[in-house]
Amino acid sequence: MTKILTVGEILVEIVAATRGDGFREVQPLTGPYPSGAPAIFVDQVGRLGFDAAIIGRVGDDDFGRLNIARLAADGIDVSGIDVATGEATGCAFVRYRPDGSRAFVYTLDGSATATLALTNAGEALMDSCGHIHIMGTALSVPGMAGIALQAVDRLKARGGTLSFDPNIRAEMLNKPGLREKFAGLIDRTDIFLPSGNEIFHFTEATDEDGAIHDLLSRGIGEIVIKRGDKGASYFAPGARFDVAAHTVEERDPTGAGDCFGGTFVALRVAGETPETALRYANAAGARAVTEIGPMEGASTRAELERFLEDAEGRR
């Protein structure tokens, strides 16, 4: 079975228990929760029972140990996580506003998380995995971007496959060299997983059909657009199908797209049909928002099957 690799940030998330705009008053907090978009993605792959690994860096502190223990418990190969003595693991403080949007305070700059360096164990993983998943956030940090792109080069040179989730705000694309990194990655992508209007960051087209046509013509094999509470859509040359969103009580949407992506990519790499992979991925994203904590809603296959049985029984 093909082993799936990802590269990127590993951090903890601490969530405000009250709603409001920011952190300018004393309030109760919950957490720390294991987090980081690539870490959530790979944990979801492991929860489904597939072989996966991550290259990342944490501090030699409780937050780092929390993440490593969680990933290892879910079956992830953590040999590529470098533990940095005397450094701190990055944190994200999150508070939900009344309208459901989020305010963040990050402590990533200068943390062990953001100063990734390639280790011998990380190099070994590049040579033992057959698929790599890259998140856009990994390309926004210079050292991390270099390692992520090196891993892509090595896997693709051996005939491996690549999935890419942009997962980045439009204004960040103005960072020097970032747009070029994204364009180079797109041209080697097998599975592209944008959310909503992210697809327009990578094409001159101004409508969705034109954007899909343009990107598929550049060699992307499959495109899945994550539409949140509007479901998801799958595109490939000569094919399109859609799935409707599930009605759930949203408690914490952070990580839902990563759980969606982990499920879709893992099932497609394992040989499942696009229809099956999208159906389960859509359920994984829906289940993820029902739990507080970005990694707490990651699902096993049995949990997804029960969720789908219940959901389809209500229709």
PDB file of N, CA and C in Angstrom, residues 134-188:
ATOM      1  N   ILE A 134       0.782  18.417  -0.155  1.00  0.00           N
ATOM      2  CA  ILE A 134       1.338  19.709   0.228  1.00  0.00           C
ATOM      3  C   ILE A 134       0.200  20.690   0.500  1.00  0.00           C
ATOM      4  N   MET A 135       0.329  21.409   1.617  1.00  0.00           N
ATOM      5  CA  MET A 135      -0.584  22.490   1.956  1.00  0.00           C
ATOM      6  C   MET A 135       0.096  23.817   1.619  1.00  0.00           C
ATOM      7  N   GLY A 136      -0.701  24.793   1.178  1.00  0.00           N
ATOM      8  CA  GLY A 136      -0.134  26.080   0.810  1.00  0.00           C
ATOM      9  C   GLY A 136       0.617  26.759   1.932  1.00  0.00           C
ATOM     10  N   THR A 137       0.207  26.515   3.180  1.00  0.00           N
ATOM     11  CA  THR A 137       0.883  27.141   4.307  1.00  0.00           C
ATOM     12  C   THR A 137       2.346  26.749   4.368  1.00  0.00           C
ATOM     13  N   ALA A 138       2.677  25.530   3.951  1.00  0.00           N
ATOM     14  CA  ALA A 138       4.071  25.070   3.992  1.00  0.00           C
ATOM     15  C   ALA A 138       4.945  25.849   3.026  1.00  0.00           C
ATOM     16  N   LEU A 139       4.352  26.381   1.964  1.00  0.00           N
ATOM     17  CA  LEU A 139       5.131  27.121   0.979  1.00  0.00           C
ATOM     18  C   LEU A 139       5.350  28.572   1.376  1.00  0.00           C
ATOM     19  N   SER A 140       4.650  29.040   2.402  1.00  0.00           N
ATOM     20  CA  SER A 140       4.761  30.445   2.804  1.00  0.00           C
ATOM     21  C   SER A 140       5.910  30.693   3.772  1.00  0.00           C
ATOM     22  N   VAL A 141       6.552  29.628   4.264  1.00  0.00           N
ATOM     23  CA  VAL A 141       7.693  29.732   5.179  1.00  0.00           C
ATOM     24  C   VAL A 141       8.934  29.271   4.420  1.00  0.00           C
ATOM     25  N   PRO A 142       9.938  30.141   4.229  1.00  0.00           N
ATOM     26  CA  PRO A 142      11.051  29.825   3.318  1.00  0.00           C
ATOM     27  C   PRO A 142      11.715  28.477   3.550  1.00  0.00           C
ATOM     28  N   GLY A 143      12.180  28.182   4.761  1.00  0.00           N
ATOM     29  CA  GLY A 143      12.855  26.913   5.001  1.00  0.00           C
ATOM     30  C   GLY A 143      11.943  25.721   4.795  1.00  0.00           C
ATOM     31  N   MET A 144      10.714  25.847   5.265  1.00  0.00           N
ATOM     32  CA  MET A 144       9.737  24.780   5.117  1.00  0.00           C
ATOM     33  C   MET A 144       9.413  24.555   3.644  1.00  0.00           C
ATOM     34  N   ALA A 145       9.295  25.645   2.889  1.00  0.00           N
ATOM     35  CA  ALA A 145       8.984  25.535   1.464  1.00  0.00           C
ATOM     36  C   ALA A 145      10.080  24.766   0.727  1.00  0.00           C
ATOM     37  N   GLY A 146      11.339  25.041   1.051  1.00  0.00           N
ATOM     38  CA  GLY A 146      12.432  24.346   0.383  1.00  0.00           C
ATOM     39  C   GLY A 146      12.379  22.849   0.594  1.00  0.00           C
ATOM     40  N   ILE A 147      12.067  22.434   1.822  1.00  0.00           N
ATOM     41  CA  ILE A 147      11.987  21.002   2.126  1.00  0.00           C
ATOM     42  C   ILE A 147      10.773  20.381   1.457  1.00  0.00           C
ATOM     43  N   ALA A 148       9.640  21.079   1.480  1.00  0.00           N
ATOM     44  CA  ALA A 148       8.428  20.562   0.835  1.00  0.00           C
ATOM     45  C   ALA A 148       8.662  20.358  -0.657  1.00  0.00           C
ATOM     46  N   LEU A 149       9.276  21.332  -1.319  1.00  0.00           N
ATOM     47  CA  LEU A 149       9.510  21.216  -2.755  1.00  0.00           C
ATOM     48  C   LEU A 149      10.563  20.159  -3.070  1.00  0.00           C
ATOM     49  N   GLN A 150      11.558  20.006  -2.200  1.00  0.00           N
ATOM     50  CA  GLN A 150      12.541  18.929  -2.384  1.00  0.00           C
ATOM     51  C   GLN A 150      11.858  17.564  -2.304  1.00  0.00           C
ATOM     52  N   ALA A 151      10.936  17.428  -1.350  1.00  0.00           N
ATOM     53  CA  ALA A 151      10.209  16.161  -1.223  1.00  0.00           C
ATOM     54  C   ALA A 151       9.368  15.891  -2.465  1.00  0.00           C
ATOM     55  N   VAL A 152       8.713  16.932  -2.984  1.00  0.00           N
ATOM     56  CA  VAL A 152       7.931  16.773  -4.212  1.00  0.00           C
ATOM     57  C   VAL A 152       8.830  16.321  -5.352  1.00  0.00           C
ATOM     58  N   ASP A 153       9.974  16.974  -5.520  1.00  0.00           N
ATOM     59  CA  ASP A 153      10.902  16.614  -6.597  1.00  0.00           C
ATOM     60  C   ASP A 153      11.299  15.147  -6.507  1.00  0.00           C
ATOM     61  N   ARG A 154      11.627  14.694  -5.308  1.00  0.00           N
ATOM     62  CA  ARG A 154      12.128  13.328  -5.155  1.00  0.00           C
ATOM     63  C   ARG A 154      11.022  12.299  -5.400  1.00  0.00           C
ATOM     64  N   LEU A 155       9.823  12.572  -4.882  1.00  0.00           N
ATOM     65  CA  LEU A 155       8.747  11.615  -5.097  1.00  0.00           C
ATOM     66  C   LEU A 155       8.299  11.574  -6.552  1.00  0.00           C
ATOM     67  N   LYS A 156       8.171  12.742  -7.170  1.00  0.00           N
ATOM     68  CA  LYS A 156       7.721  12.774  -8.566  1.00  0.00           C
ATOM     69  C   LYS A 156       8.769  12.141  -9.492  1.00  0.00           C
ATOM     70  N   ALA A 157      10.044  12.312  -9.178  1.00  0.00           N
ATOM     71  CA  ALA A 157      11.100  11.716 -10.001  1.00  0.00           C
ATOM     72  C   ALA A 157      11.028  10.193  -9.984  1.00  0.00           C
ATOM     73  N   ARG A 158      10.498   9.626  -8.885  1.00  0.00           N
ATOM     74  CA  ARG A 158      10.354   8.176  -8.779  1.00  0.00           C
ATOM     75  C   ARG A 158       8.997   7.694  -9.262  1.00  0.00           C
ATOM     76  N   GLY A 159       8.201   8.564  -9.847  1.00  0.00           N
ATOM     77  CA  GLY A 159       6.877   8.169 -10.322  1.00  0.00           C
ATOM     78  C   GLY A 159       5.795   8.307  -9.273  1.00  0.00           C
ATOM     79  N   GLY A 160       6.083   9.007  -8.173  1.00  0.00           N
ATOM     80  CA  GLY A 160       5.071   9.223  -7.140  1.00  0.00           C
ATOM     81  C   GLY A 160       4.044  10.252  -7.562  1.00  0.00           C
ATOM     82  N   THR A 161       3.027  10.417  -6.747  1.00  0.00           N
ATOM     83  CA  THR A 161       1.920  11.325  -7.054  1.00  0.00           C
ATOM     84  C   THR A 161       1.842  12.434  -6.012  1.00  0.00           C
ATOM     85  N   LEU A 162       1.165  13.528  -6.402  1.00  0.00           N
ATOM     86  CA  LEU A 162       1.102  14.737  -5.584  1.00  0.00           C
ATOM     87  C   LEU A 162      -0.322  15.232  -5.473  1.00  0.00           C
ATOM     88  N   SER A 163      -0.749  15.543  -4.257  1.00  0.00           N
ATOM     89  CA  SER A 163      -1.994  16.276  -4.040  1.00  0.00           C
ATOM     90  C   SER A 163      -1.643  17.615  -3.407  1.00  0.00           C
ATOM     91  N   PHE A 164      -2.440  18.637  -3.723  1.00  0.00           N
ATOM     92  CA  PHE A 164      -2.129  19.995  -3.307  1.00  0.00           C
ATOM     93  C   PHE A 164      -3.400  20.698  -2.854  1.00  0.00           C
ATOM     94  N   ASP A 165      -3.362  21.218  -1.622  1.00  0.00           N
ATOM     95  CA  ASP A 165      -4.458  22.009  -1.060  1.00  0.00           C
ATOM     96  C   ASP A 165      -3.916  23.417  -0.825  1.00  0.00           C
ATOM     97  N   PRO A 166      -4.382  24.441  -1.548  1.00  0.00           N
ATOM     98  CA  PRO A 166      -3.799  25.790  -1.409  1.00  0.00           C
ATOM     99  C   PRO A 166      -3.857  26.320   0.017  1.00  0.00           C
ATOM    100  N   ASN A 167      -5.014  26.261   0.653  1.00  0.00           N
ATOM    101  CA  ASN A 167      -5.158  26.594   2.069  1.00  0.00           C
ATOM    102  C   ASN A 167      -4.396  27.871   2.443  1.00  0.00           C
ATOM    103  N   ILE A 168      -4.630  28.936   1.681  1.00  0.00           N
ATOM    104  CA  ILE A 168      -3.872  30.157   1.932  1.00  0.00           C
ATOM    105  C   ILE A 168      -4.722  31.369   1.567  1.00  0.00           C
ATOM    106  N   ARG A 169      -4.538  32.440   2.310  1.00  0.00           N
ATOM    107  CA  ARG A 169      -5.288  33.666   2.022  1.00  0.00           C
ATOM    108  C   ARG A 169      -4.706  34.351   0.787  1.00  0.00           C
ATOM    109  N   ALA A 170      -5.593  35.000   0.023  1.00  0.00           N
ATOM    110  CA  ALA A 170      -5.187  35.613  -1.242  1.00  0.00           C
ATOM    111  C   ALA A 170      -4.067  36.624  -1.057  1.00  0.00           C
ATOM    112  N   GLU A 171      -4.129  37.419   0.038  1.00  0.00           N
ATOM    113  CA  GLU A 171      -3.122  38.461   0.223  1.00  0.00           C
ATOM    114  C   GLU A 171      -1.725  37.885   0.453  1.00  0.00           C
ATOM    115  N   MET A 172      -1.636  36.637   0.929  1.00  0.00           N
ATOM    116  CA  MET A 172      -0.326  36.031   1.162  1.00  0.00           C
ATOM    117  C   MET A 172       0.387  35.707  -0.148  1.00  0.00           C
ATOM    118  N   LEU A 173      -0.362  35.612  -1.243  1.00  0.00           N
ATOM    119  CA  LEU A 173       0.249  35.294  -2.524  1.00  0.00           C
ATOM    120  C   LEU A 173       1.152  36.416  -3.025  1.00  0.00           C
ATOM    121  N   ASN A 174       1.062  37.590  -2.398  1.00  0.00           N
ATOM    122  CA  ASN A 174       1.917  38.706  -2.792  1.00  0.00           C
ATOM    123  C   ASN A 174       3.310  38.640  -2.165  1.00  0.00           C
ATOM    124  N   LYS A 175       3.540  37.654  -1.280  1.00  0.00           N
ATOM    125  CA  LYS A 175       4.877  37.491  -0.726  1.00  0.00           C
ATOM    126  C   LYS A 175       5.847  37.150  -1.851  1.00  0.00           C
ATOM    127  N   PRO A 176       7.040  37.727  -1.875  1.00  0.00           N
ATOM    128  CA  PRO A 176       7.985  37.512  -2.980  1.00  0.00           C
ATOM    129  C   PRO A 176       8.228  36.024  -3.263  1.00  0.00           C
ATOM    130  N   GLY A 177       8.035  35.639  -4.507  1.00  0.00           N
ATOM    131  CA  GLY A 177       8.328  34.285  -4.954  1.00  0.00           C
ATOM    132  C   GLY A 177       7.248  33.266  -4.682  1.00  0.00           C
ATOM    133  N   LEU A 178       6.225  33.607  -3.871  1.00  0.00           N
ATOM    134  CA  LEU A 178       5.244  32.593  -3.483  1.00  0.00           C
ATOM    135  C   LEU A 178       4.342  32.199  -4.652  1.00  0.00           C
ATOM    136  N   ARG A 179       3.910  33.167  -5.424  1.00  0.00           N
ATOM    137  CA  ARG A 179       3.042  32.852  -6.555  1.00  0.00           C
ATOM    138  C   ARG A 179       3.753  31.914  -7.538  1.00  0.00           C
ATOM    139  N   GLU A 180       5.050  32.129  -7.725  1.00  0.00           N
ATOM    140  CA  GLU A 180       5.824  31.268  -8.630  1.00  0.00           C
ATOM    141  C   GLU A 180       5.943  29.846  -8.077  1.00  0.00           C
ATOM    142  N   LYS A 181       6.122  29.723  -6.759  1.00  0.00           N
ATOM    143  CA  LYS A 181       6.170  28.387  -6.143  1.00  0.00           C
ATOM    144  C   LYS A 181       4.846  27.655  -6.369  1.00  0.00           C
ATOM    145  N   PHE A 182       3.740  28.375  -6.171  1.00  0.00           N
ATOM    146  CA  PHE A 182       2.427  27.766  -6.354  1.00  0.00           C
ATOM    147  C   PHE A 182       2.234  27.323  -7.804  1.00  0.00           C
ATOM    148  N   ALA A 183       2.622  28.177  -8.751  1.00  0.00           N
ATOM    149  CA  ALA A 183       2.446  27.835 -10.169  1.00  0.00           C
ATOM    150  C   ALA A 183       3.252  26.597 -10.536  1.00  0.00           C
ATOM    151  N   GLY A 184       4.480  26.504 -10.045  1.00  0.00           N
ATOM    152  CA  GLY A 184       5.299  25.335 -10.330  1.00  0.00           C
ATOM    153  C   GLY A 184       4.714  24.067  -9.745  1.00  0.00           C
ATOM    154  N   LEU A 185       4.110  24.178  -8.573  1.00  0.00           N
ATOM    155  CA  LEU A 185       3.498  23.018  -7.933  1.00  0.00           C
ATOM    156  C   LEU A 185       2.237  22.582  -8.676  1.00  0.00           C
ATOM    157  N   ILE A 186       1.418  23.543  -9.076  1.00  0.00           N
ATOM    158  CA  ILE A 186       0.188  23.237  -9.803  1.00  0.00           C
ATOM    159  C   ILE A 186       0.483  22.394 -11.039  1.00  0.00           C
ATOM    160  N   ASP A 187       1.555  22.724 -11.745  1.00  0.00           N
ATOM    161  CA  ASP A 187       1.867  22.019 -12.983  1.00  0.00           C
ATOM    162  C   ASP A 187       2.286  20.573 -12.760  1.00  0.00           C
ATOM    163  N   ARG A 188       2.531  20.172 -11.503  1.00  0.00           N
ATOM    164  CA  ARG A 188       2.896  18.784 -11.209  1.00  0.00           C
ATOM    165  C   ARG A 188       1.846  18.072 -10.359  1.00  0.00           C
TER     166      ARG A 188
END
